[in-house]
Coordinates of C-alpha atoms in Angstrom, one line a residue:
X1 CA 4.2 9.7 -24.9
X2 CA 4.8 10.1 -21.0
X3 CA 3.7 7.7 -18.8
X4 CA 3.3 8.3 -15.0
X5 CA 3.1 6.4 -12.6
X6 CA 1.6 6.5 -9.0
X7 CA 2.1 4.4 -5.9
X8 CA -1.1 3.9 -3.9
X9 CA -3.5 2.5 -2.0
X10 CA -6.7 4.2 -3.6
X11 CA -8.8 3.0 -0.5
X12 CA -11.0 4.4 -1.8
X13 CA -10.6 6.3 -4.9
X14 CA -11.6 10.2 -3.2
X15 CA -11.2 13.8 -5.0
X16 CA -7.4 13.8 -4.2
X17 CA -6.7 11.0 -6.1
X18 CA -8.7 12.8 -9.2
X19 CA -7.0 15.9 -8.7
X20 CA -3.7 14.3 -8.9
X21 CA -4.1 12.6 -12.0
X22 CA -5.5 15.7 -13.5
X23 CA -2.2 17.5 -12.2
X24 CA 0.0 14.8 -13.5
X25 CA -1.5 15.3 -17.1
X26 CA -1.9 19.0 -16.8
X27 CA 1.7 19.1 -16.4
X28 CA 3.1 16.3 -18.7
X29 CA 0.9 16.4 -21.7
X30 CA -3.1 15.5 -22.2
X31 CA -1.9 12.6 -23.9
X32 CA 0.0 11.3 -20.9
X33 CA -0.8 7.7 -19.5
X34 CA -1.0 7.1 -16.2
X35 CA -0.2 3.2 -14.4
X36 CA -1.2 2.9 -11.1
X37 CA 1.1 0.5 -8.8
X38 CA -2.1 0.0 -6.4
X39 CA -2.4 -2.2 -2.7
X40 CA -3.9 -5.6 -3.2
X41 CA -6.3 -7.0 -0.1
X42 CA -4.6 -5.0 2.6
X43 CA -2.7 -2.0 3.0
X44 CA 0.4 0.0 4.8
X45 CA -1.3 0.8 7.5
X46 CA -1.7 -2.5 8.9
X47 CA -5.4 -3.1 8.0
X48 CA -7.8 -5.0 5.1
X49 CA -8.9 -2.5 2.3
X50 CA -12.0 -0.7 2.2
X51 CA -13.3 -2.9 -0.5
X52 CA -11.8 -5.4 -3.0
X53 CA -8.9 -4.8 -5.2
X54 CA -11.3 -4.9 -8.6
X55 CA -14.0 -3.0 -7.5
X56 CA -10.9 -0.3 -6.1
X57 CA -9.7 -1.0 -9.5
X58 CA -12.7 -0.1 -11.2
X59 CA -13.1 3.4 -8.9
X60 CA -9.1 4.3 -10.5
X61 CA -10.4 3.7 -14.1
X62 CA -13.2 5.5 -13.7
X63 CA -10.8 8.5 -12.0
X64 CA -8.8 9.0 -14.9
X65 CA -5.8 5.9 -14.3
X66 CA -5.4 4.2 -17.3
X67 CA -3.6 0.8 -16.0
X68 CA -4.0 -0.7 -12.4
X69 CA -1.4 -2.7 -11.2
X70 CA -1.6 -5.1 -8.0
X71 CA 1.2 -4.7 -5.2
X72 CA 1.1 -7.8 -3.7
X73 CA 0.8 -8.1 0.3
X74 CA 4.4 -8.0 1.8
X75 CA 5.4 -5.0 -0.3
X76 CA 1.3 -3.3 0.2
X77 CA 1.3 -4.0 4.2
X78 CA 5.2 -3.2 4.7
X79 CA 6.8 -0.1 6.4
X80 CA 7.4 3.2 3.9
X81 CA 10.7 1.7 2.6
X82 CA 9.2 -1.4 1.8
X83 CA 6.3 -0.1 0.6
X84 CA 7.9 2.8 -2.0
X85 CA 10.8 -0.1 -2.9
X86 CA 8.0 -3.0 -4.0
X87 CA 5.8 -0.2 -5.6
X88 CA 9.0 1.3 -7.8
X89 CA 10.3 -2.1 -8.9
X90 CA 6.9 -2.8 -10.3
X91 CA 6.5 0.6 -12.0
X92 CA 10.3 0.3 -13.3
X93 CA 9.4 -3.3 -14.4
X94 CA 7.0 -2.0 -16.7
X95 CA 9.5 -0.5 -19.2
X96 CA 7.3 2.1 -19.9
X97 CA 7.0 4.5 -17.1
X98 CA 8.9 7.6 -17.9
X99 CA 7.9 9.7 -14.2
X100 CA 7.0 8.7 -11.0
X101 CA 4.5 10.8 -9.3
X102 CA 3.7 11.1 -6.0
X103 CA 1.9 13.7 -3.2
X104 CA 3.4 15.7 -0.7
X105 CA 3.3 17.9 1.5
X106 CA 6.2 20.0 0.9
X107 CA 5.4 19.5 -3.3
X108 CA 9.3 20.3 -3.9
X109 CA 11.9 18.0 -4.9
X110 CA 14.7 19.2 -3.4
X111 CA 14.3 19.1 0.3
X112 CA 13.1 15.7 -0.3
X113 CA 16.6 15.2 -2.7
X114 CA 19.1 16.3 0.4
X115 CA 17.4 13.8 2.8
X116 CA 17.2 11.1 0.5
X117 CA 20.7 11.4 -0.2
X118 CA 21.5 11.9 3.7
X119 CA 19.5 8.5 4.7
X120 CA 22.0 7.1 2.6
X121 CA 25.0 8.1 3.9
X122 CA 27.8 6.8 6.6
X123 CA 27.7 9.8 8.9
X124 CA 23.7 9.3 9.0
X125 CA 24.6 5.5 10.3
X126 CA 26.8 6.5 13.3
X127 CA 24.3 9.7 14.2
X128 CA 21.3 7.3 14.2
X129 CA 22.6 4.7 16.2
X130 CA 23.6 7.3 18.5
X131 CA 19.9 9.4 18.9
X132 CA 18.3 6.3 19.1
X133 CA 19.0 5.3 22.7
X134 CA 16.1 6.6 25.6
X135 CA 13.3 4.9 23.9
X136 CA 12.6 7.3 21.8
X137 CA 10.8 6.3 18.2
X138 CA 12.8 5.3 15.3
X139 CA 11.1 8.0 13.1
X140 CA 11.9 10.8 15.9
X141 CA 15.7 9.1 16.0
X142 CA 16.3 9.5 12.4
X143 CA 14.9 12.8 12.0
X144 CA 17.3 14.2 14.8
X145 CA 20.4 12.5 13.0
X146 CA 19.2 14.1 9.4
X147 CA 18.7 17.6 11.2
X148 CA 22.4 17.4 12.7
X149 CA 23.6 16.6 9.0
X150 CA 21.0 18.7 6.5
X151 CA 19.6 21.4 9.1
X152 CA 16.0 22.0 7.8
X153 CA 15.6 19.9 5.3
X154 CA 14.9 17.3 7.7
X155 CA 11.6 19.1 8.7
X156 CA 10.1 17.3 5.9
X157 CA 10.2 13.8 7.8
X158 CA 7.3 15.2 9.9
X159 CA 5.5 14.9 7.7
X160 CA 4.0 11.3 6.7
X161 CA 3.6 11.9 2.5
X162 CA 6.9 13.8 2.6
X163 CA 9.0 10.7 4.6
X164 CA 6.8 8.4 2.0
X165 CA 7.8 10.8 -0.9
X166 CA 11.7 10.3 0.3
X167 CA 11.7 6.7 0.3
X168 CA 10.7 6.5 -3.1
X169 CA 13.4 9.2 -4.0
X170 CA 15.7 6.4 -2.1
X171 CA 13.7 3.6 -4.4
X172 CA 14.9 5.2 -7.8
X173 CA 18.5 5.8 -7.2
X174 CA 19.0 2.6 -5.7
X175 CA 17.6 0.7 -8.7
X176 CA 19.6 3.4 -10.7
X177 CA 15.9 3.6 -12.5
X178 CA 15.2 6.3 -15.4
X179 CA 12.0 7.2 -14.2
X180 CA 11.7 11.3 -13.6
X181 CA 10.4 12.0 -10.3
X182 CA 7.1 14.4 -10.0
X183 CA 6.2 16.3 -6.7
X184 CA 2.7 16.9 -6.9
X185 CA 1.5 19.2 -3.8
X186 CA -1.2 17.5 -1.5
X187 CA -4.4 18.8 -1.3
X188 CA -7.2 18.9 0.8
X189 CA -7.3 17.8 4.6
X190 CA -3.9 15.8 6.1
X191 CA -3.3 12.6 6.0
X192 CA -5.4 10.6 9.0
X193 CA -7.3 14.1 9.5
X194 CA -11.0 14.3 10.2
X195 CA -11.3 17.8 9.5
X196 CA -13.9 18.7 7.1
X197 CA -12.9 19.2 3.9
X198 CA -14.2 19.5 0.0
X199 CA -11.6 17.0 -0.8
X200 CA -11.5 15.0 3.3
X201 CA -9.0 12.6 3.2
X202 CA -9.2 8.7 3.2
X203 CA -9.2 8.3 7.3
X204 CA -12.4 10.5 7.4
X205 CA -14.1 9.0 4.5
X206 CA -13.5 5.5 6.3
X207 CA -14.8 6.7 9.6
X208 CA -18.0 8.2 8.2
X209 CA -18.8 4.8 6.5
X210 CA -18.0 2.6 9.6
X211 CA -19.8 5.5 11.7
X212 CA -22.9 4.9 9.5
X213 CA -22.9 8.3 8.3
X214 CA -23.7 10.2 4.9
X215 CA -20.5 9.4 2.6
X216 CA -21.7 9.8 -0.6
X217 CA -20.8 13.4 -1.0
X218 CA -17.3 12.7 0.1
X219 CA -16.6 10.9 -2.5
X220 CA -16.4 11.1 -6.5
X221 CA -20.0 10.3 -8.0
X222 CA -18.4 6.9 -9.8
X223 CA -16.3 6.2 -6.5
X224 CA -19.3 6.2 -4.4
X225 CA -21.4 3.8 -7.2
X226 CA -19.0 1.5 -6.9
X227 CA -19.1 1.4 -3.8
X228 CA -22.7 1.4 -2.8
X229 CA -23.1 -1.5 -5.2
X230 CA -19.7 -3.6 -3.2
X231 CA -22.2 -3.0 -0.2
X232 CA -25.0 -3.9 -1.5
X233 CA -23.5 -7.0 -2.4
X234 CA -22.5 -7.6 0.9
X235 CA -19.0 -7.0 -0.2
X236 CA -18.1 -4.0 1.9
X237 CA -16.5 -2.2 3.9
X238 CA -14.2 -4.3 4.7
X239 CA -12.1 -3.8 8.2
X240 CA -10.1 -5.9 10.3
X241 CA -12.1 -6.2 13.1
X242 CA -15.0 -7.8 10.6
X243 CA -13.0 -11.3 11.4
X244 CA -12.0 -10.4 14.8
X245 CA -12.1 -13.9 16.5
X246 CA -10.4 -15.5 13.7
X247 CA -7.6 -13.1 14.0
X248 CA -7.4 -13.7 17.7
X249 CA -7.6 -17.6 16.9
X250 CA -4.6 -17.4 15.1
X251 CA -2.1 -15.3 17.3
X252 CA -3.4 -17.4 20.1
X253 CA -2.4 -20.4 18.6
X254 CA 1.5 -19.2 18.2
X255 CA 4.6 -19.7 20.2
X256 CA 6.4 -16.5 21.4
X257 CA 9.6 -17.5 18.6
X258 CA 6.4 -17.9 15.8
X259 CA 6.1 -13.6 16.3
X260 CA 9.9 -13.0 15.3
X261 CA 9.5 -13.3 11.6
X262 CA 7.4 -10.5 11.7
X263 CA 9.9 -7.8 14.1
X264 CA 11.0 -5.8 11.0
X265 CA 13.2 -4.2 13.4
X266 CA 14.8 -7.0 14.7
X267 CA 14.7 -5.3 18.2
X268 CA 12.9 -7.9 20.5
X269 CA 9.6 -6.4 19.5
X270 CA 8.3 -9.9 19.4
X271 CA 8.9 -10.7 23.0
X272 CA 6.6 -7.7 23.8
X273 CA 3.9 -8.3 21.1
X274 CA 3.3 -12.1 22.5
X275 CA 2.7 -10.9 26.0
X276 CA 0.1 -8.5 24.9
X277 CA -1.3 -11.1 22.8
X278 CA -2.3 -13.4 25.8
X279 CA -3.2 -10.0 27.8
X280 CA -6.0 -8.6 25.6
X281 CA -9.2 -10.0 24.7
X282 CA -10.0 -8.2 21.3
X283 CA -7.1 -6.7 19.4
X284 CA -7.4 -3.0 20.1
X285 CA -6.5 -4.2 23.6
X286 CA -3.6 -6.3 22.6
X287 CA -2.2 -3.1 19.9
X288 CA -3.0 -0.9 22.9
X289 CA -0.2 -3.3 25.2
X290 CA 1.9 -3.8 22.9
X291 CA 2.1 -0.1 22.1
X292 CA 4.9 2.3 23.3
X293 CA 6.6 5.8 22.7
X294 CA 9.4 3.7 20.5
X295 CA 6.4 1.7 18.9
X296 CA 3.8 3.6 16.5
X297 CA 0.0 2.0 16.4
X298 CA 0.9 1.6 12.6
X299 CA 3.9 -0.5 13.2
X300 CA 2.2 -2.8 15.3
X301 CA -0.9 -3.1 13.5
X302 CA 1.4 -4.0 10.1
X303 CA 2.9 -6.9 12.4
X304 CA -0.5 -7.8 13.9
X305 CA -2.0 -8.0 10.3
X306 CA 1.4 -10.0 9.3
X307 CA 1.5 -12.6 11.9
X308 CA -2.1 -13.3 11.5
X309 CA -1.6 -14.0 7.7
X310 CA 1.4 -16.0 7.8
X311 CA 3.5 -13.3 5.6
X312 CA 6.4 -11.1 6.9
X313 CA 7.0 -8.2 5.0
X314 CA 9.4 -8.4 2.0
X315 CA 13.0 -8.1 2.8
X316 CA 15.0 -5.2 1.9
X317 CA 15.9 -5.8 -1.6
X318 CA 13.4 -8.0 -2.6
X319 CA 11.0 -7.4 -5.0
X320 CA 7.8 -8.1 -6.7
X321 CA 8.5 -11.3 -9.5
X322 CA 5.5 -10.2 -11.7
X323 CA 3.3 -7.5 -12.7
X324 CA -0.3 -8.8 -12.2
X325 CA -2.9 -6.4 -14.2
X326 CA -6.4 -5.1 -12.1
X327 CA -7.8 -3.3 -14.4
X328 CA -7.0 -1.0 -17.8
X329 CA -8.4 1.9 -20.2
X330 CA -8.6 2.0 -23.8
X331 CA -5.2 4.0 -23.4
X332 CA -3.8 1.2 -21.1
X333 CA -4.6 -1.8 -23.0
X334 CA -2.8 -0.1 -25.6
X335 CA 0.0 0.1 -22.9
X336 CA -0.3 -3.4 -22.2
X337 CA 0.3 -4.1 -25.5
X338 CA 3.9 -2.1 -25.3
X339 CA 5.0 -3.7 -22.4
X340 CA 4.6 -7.1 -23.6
X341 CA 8.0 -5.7 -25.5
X342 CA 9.3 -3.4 -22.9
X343 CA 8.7 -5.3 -19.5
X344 CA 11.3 -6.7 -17.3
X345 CA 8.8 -8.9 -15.3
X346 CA 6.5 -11.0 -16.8
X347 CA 2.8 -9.4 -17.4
X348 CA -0.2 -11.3 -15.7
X349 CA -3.8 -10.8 -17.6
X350 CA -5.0 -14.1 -17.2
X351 CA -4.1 -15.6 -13.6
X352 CA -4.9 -19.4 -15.2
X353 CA -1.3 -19.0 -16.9
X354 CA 0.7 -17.8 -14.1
X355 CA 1.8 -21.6 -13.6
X356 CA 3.6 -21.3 -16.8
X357 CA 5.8 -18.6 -15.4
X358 CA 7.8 -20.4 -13.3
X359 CA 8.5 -21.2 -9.8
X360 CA 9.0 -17.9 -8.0
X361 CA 6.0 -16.2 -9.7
X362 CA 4.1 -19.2 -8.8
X363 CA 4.7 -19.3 -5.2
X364 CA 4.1 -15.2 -4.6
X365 CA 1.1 -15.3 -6.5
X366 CA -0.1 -18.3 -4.8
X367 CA 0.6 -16.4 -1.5
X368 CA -1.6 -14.1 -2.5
X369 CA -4.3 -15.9 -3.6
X370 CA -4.6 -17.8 0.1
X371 CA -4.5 -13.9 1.1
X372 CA -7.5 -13.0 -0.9
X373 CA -8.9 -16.0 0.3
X374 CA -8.6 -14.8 4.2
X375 CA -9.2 -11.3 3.0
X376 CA -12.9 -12.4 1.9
X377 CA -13.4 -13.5 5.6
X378 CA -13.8 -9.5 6.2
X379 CA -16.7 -9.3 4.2
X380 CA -20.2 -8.4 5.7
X381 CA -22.0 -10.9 3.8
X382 CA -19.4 -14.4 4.8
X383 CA -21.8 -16.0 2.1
X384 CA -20.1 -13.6 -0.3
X385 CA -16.7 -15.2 1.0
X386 CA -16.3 -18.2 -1.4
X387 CA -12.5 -18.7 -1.8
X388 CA -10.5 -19.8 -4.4
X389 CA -11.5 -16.6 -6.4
X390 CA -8.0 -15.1 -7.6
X391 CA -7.3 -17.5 -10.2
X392 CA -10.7 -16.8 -12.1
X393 CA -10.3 -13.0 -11.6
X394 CA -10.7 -11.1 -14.8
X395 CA -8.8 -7.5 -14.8
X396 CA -11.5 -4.8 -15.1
X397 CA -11.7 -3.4 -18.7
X398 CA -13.3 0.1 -18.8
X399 CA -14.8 0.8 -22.4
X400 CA -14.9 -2.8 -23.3
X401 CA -18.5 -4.3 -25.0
X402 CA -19.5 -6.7 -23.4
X403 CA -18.4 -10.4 -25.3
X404 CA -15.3 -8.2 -26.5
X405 CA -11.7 -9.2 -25.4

C-alpha cells in the first residue's frame, strides 16, 4: 500500500486541501494512505493558526487525511527550507511514507529537479554572493544566480508553492530519503490571493472571517462545523494581534543583543528590528519599520512571532526528535500500528509518556507545550485559555465509539 504524505499548514482545512488528497489517491491507488506532517500553534508565515491544532486536526480527518502529524514550532514558523526540512524528516521518520506530495504551481517535477540541484551547487554560491549586493531581496538574488546557471527553469522561484515545492526536493536528497516525490498542480485562486474563487485560497478565507463576513460557503461543510463550534466556544479565530500588548510587553522588555538569536540571516537584521521595536506602538507599525526591499513582511513577521516566544527557528540540519500524533482514521491507526515497527523516531499518542523518552524529546516537547500555552492567550474567550493543556491532549480519533480506545 502507498502512503503519501503532505506537508502543511491546513489553516483551515478549504477545498484545495480535499482536492489534493483526492488527486493523491486518484493517482496512487484508492487504497492509498495519506499522513499529514501538519503546523502545530503557529505557522510559516509568522502568525498563530486559525484555530487549534486538534480541532485543525479534526477538519484533515474529516477531508480525507488518514494520520495527522504535529510539526512542532521552530520547524512550522521557519523560513521554506526550514520548514520543508522539519516537515520531510518527520514524514521520512515514519518508515512508512512511500511519496511525498506536495502543490504547485508549475505541477512538473523537472523544472523544480534542475533548480533543486542548482541551489546546491558551488557555482550557485559564488553567483549569489555576487547578485546579492544593492539591497536587493535574498529571494530576487537567488533567482538571478539560478537564471544565469539553469535559464528558465529558474522562473519557477516566482512562484511561492513552486520555491516551497523545491526545498522539499532539496529535503529528500539531502536525507538521501526513499520517498517518491508527487507534483500535484494547484488549484483554485494563488496563494495570498483574494480573488473570488470556488476553491479561494487560505488568505481570503482568513480575511472574510476576521472581516466578519459570510465564510461558510468557502469552506468544506465539515471544515466550517468545526469551526463554527471552535467559535462558539470562544476558541477561535485565532490571530496575532488577539494578544497584541503581551506581544509588545515582551519585545519591549529585550535588549538589542536578545533580537540576534532570531536574524536567520545573520545579516544585522537585528540591529534594525530593535529600533523599530521602540518606534511603533502596535506591531503592524513596528513590521512596517522594520520592513525593507531586502526584507519580506513574512520574514519579519517569522522573527517577530520568534522573539516574542522565546524560540529561534531550527538550525539547518536539525530536526524534529519525535513524531507527536494529532489525530488518525480507521486506515491510520492501522498505520500507527506499522510504524511502531517501522519508525525511526519515537511515536507520541499519549503525551503523559513522553518523559520516558528521553532528554531531547522531553525538552522540545516541553517547548512546545509552554508554546501552546502562550498560543491559548490568542483566544477570544481568555477564559478558554487555561494552560497546561498539552500533556492531557488526546489525538483526535475519527470513527472511534465513544469509551473505545
Amino acid at each position: 500500500m502507498a502512503v503519501a504524505g503532505i506537508i502543511a499548514e491546513y489553516n483551515p482545512f478549504h477545498r484545495g486541501h480535499a482536492w489534493q488528497i483526492a488527486e493523491i489517491r486518484r493517482r496512487l491507488g484508492e487504497d492509498t494512505a495519506v499522513a499529514v506532517c501538519m503546523s502545530g500553534s503557529f505557522v510559516q508565515r509568522g502568525d498563530f493558526a486559525l484555530l487549534g491544532k486538534h480541532a485543525r486536526a479534526e477538519m484533515a480527518l474529516a477531508g480525507g487525511a488518514d494520520l495527522v502529524l504535529e510539526l512542532p514550532t521552530p520547524w512550522s514558523a521557519a523560513g521554506a527550507e526550514g520548514f520543508a526540512q522539519g516537515g520531510a524528516a518527520l514524514l521520512d521518520g515514519t518508515g512508512v511514507a512511500t511519496h511525498l506530495a506536495f502543490g504547485c504551481e508549475c505541477g512538473d517535477l523537472e523544472p523544480l529537479r534542475t533548480v533543486a540541484e542548482c541551489l546546491d551547487s558551488p557555482a550557485y554560491h559564488a553567483l549569489l554572493r555576487q547578485f546579492a549586493g544593492g539591497g536587493v531581496t535574498f529571494a530576487a538574488a537567488r533567482q538571478a544566480a539560478v537564471q544565469a546557471l539553469a535559464g528558465e527553469a529558474a522562473e519557477c522561484l516566482s512562484r511561492p508553492n513552486n520555491a516551497l515545492a523545491v526545498e522539499y526536493l532539496r529535503a529528500l536528497r539531502e536525507r538521501g530519503s526513499a520517498m517518491e516525490p508527487l507534483a500535484l498542480p494547484r488549484v483554485g485562486a494563488g496563494h495570498d490571493s483574494g480573488e473570488e474563487s470556488d476553491c479561494p485560497s487560505a488568505s481570503a478565507i482568513r480575511s472574510r472571517i476576521f472581516a466578519g463576513g459570510d465564510w461558510k460557503a468557502m469552506l468544506p461543510e465539515a471544515s466550517a462545523a468545526i469551526l463554527s463550534r471552535e467559535m462558539e466556544a470562544g476558541r477561535a479565530p485565532v490571530r496575532l494581534e488577539n494578544c497584541q500588548r503581551a506581544v509588545l510587553f515582551q519585545l519591549r522588555r529585550m535588549g538589542e543583543e536578545d533580537f540576534r538569536p532570531y536574524d536567520g540571516g545573520n545579516e544585522g537584521l537585528y540591529h534594525r528590528f530593535y529600533a523599530a521595536v521602540h518606534s511603533g506602538a502596535t506591531i503592524e507599525e513596528i513590521l512596517s519599520a522594520a520592513k525593507t526591499r531586502r526584507y519580506p513582511m513574512a520574514r519579519l513577521r517569522r522573527m517577530l512571532l520568534q522573539s516574542c516566544l522565546g524560540v529561534p527557528q531550527a538550525r539547518r540540519g536539525e530536526t524534529p526528535p519525535y513524531l507527536r500524533v494529532l489525530g488518525a482514521s480507521e486506515r491510520g491507526r492501522a498505520l500507527l500500528g506499522e510504524m511502531r515497527r517501522t519508525a525511526s523516531l519515537p511515536v507520541i499518542t499519549k503525551p503523559g509518556h513522553v518523559r520516558r523518552l528521553g532528554a531531547e524529546v522531553q525538552r522540545v516537547f516541553d517547548q512546545e507545550a509552554r508554546c501552546t500555552d502562550l498560543y491559548a492567550l490568542a483566544y477570544p474567550d481568555l477564559g478558554q485559555a487555561a494552560p497546561e493543556g498539552e500533556y492531557a491532549a488526546a489525538p483526535v480519533m475519527a470513527g472511534l465509539k465513544k469509551g473505545s480506545t
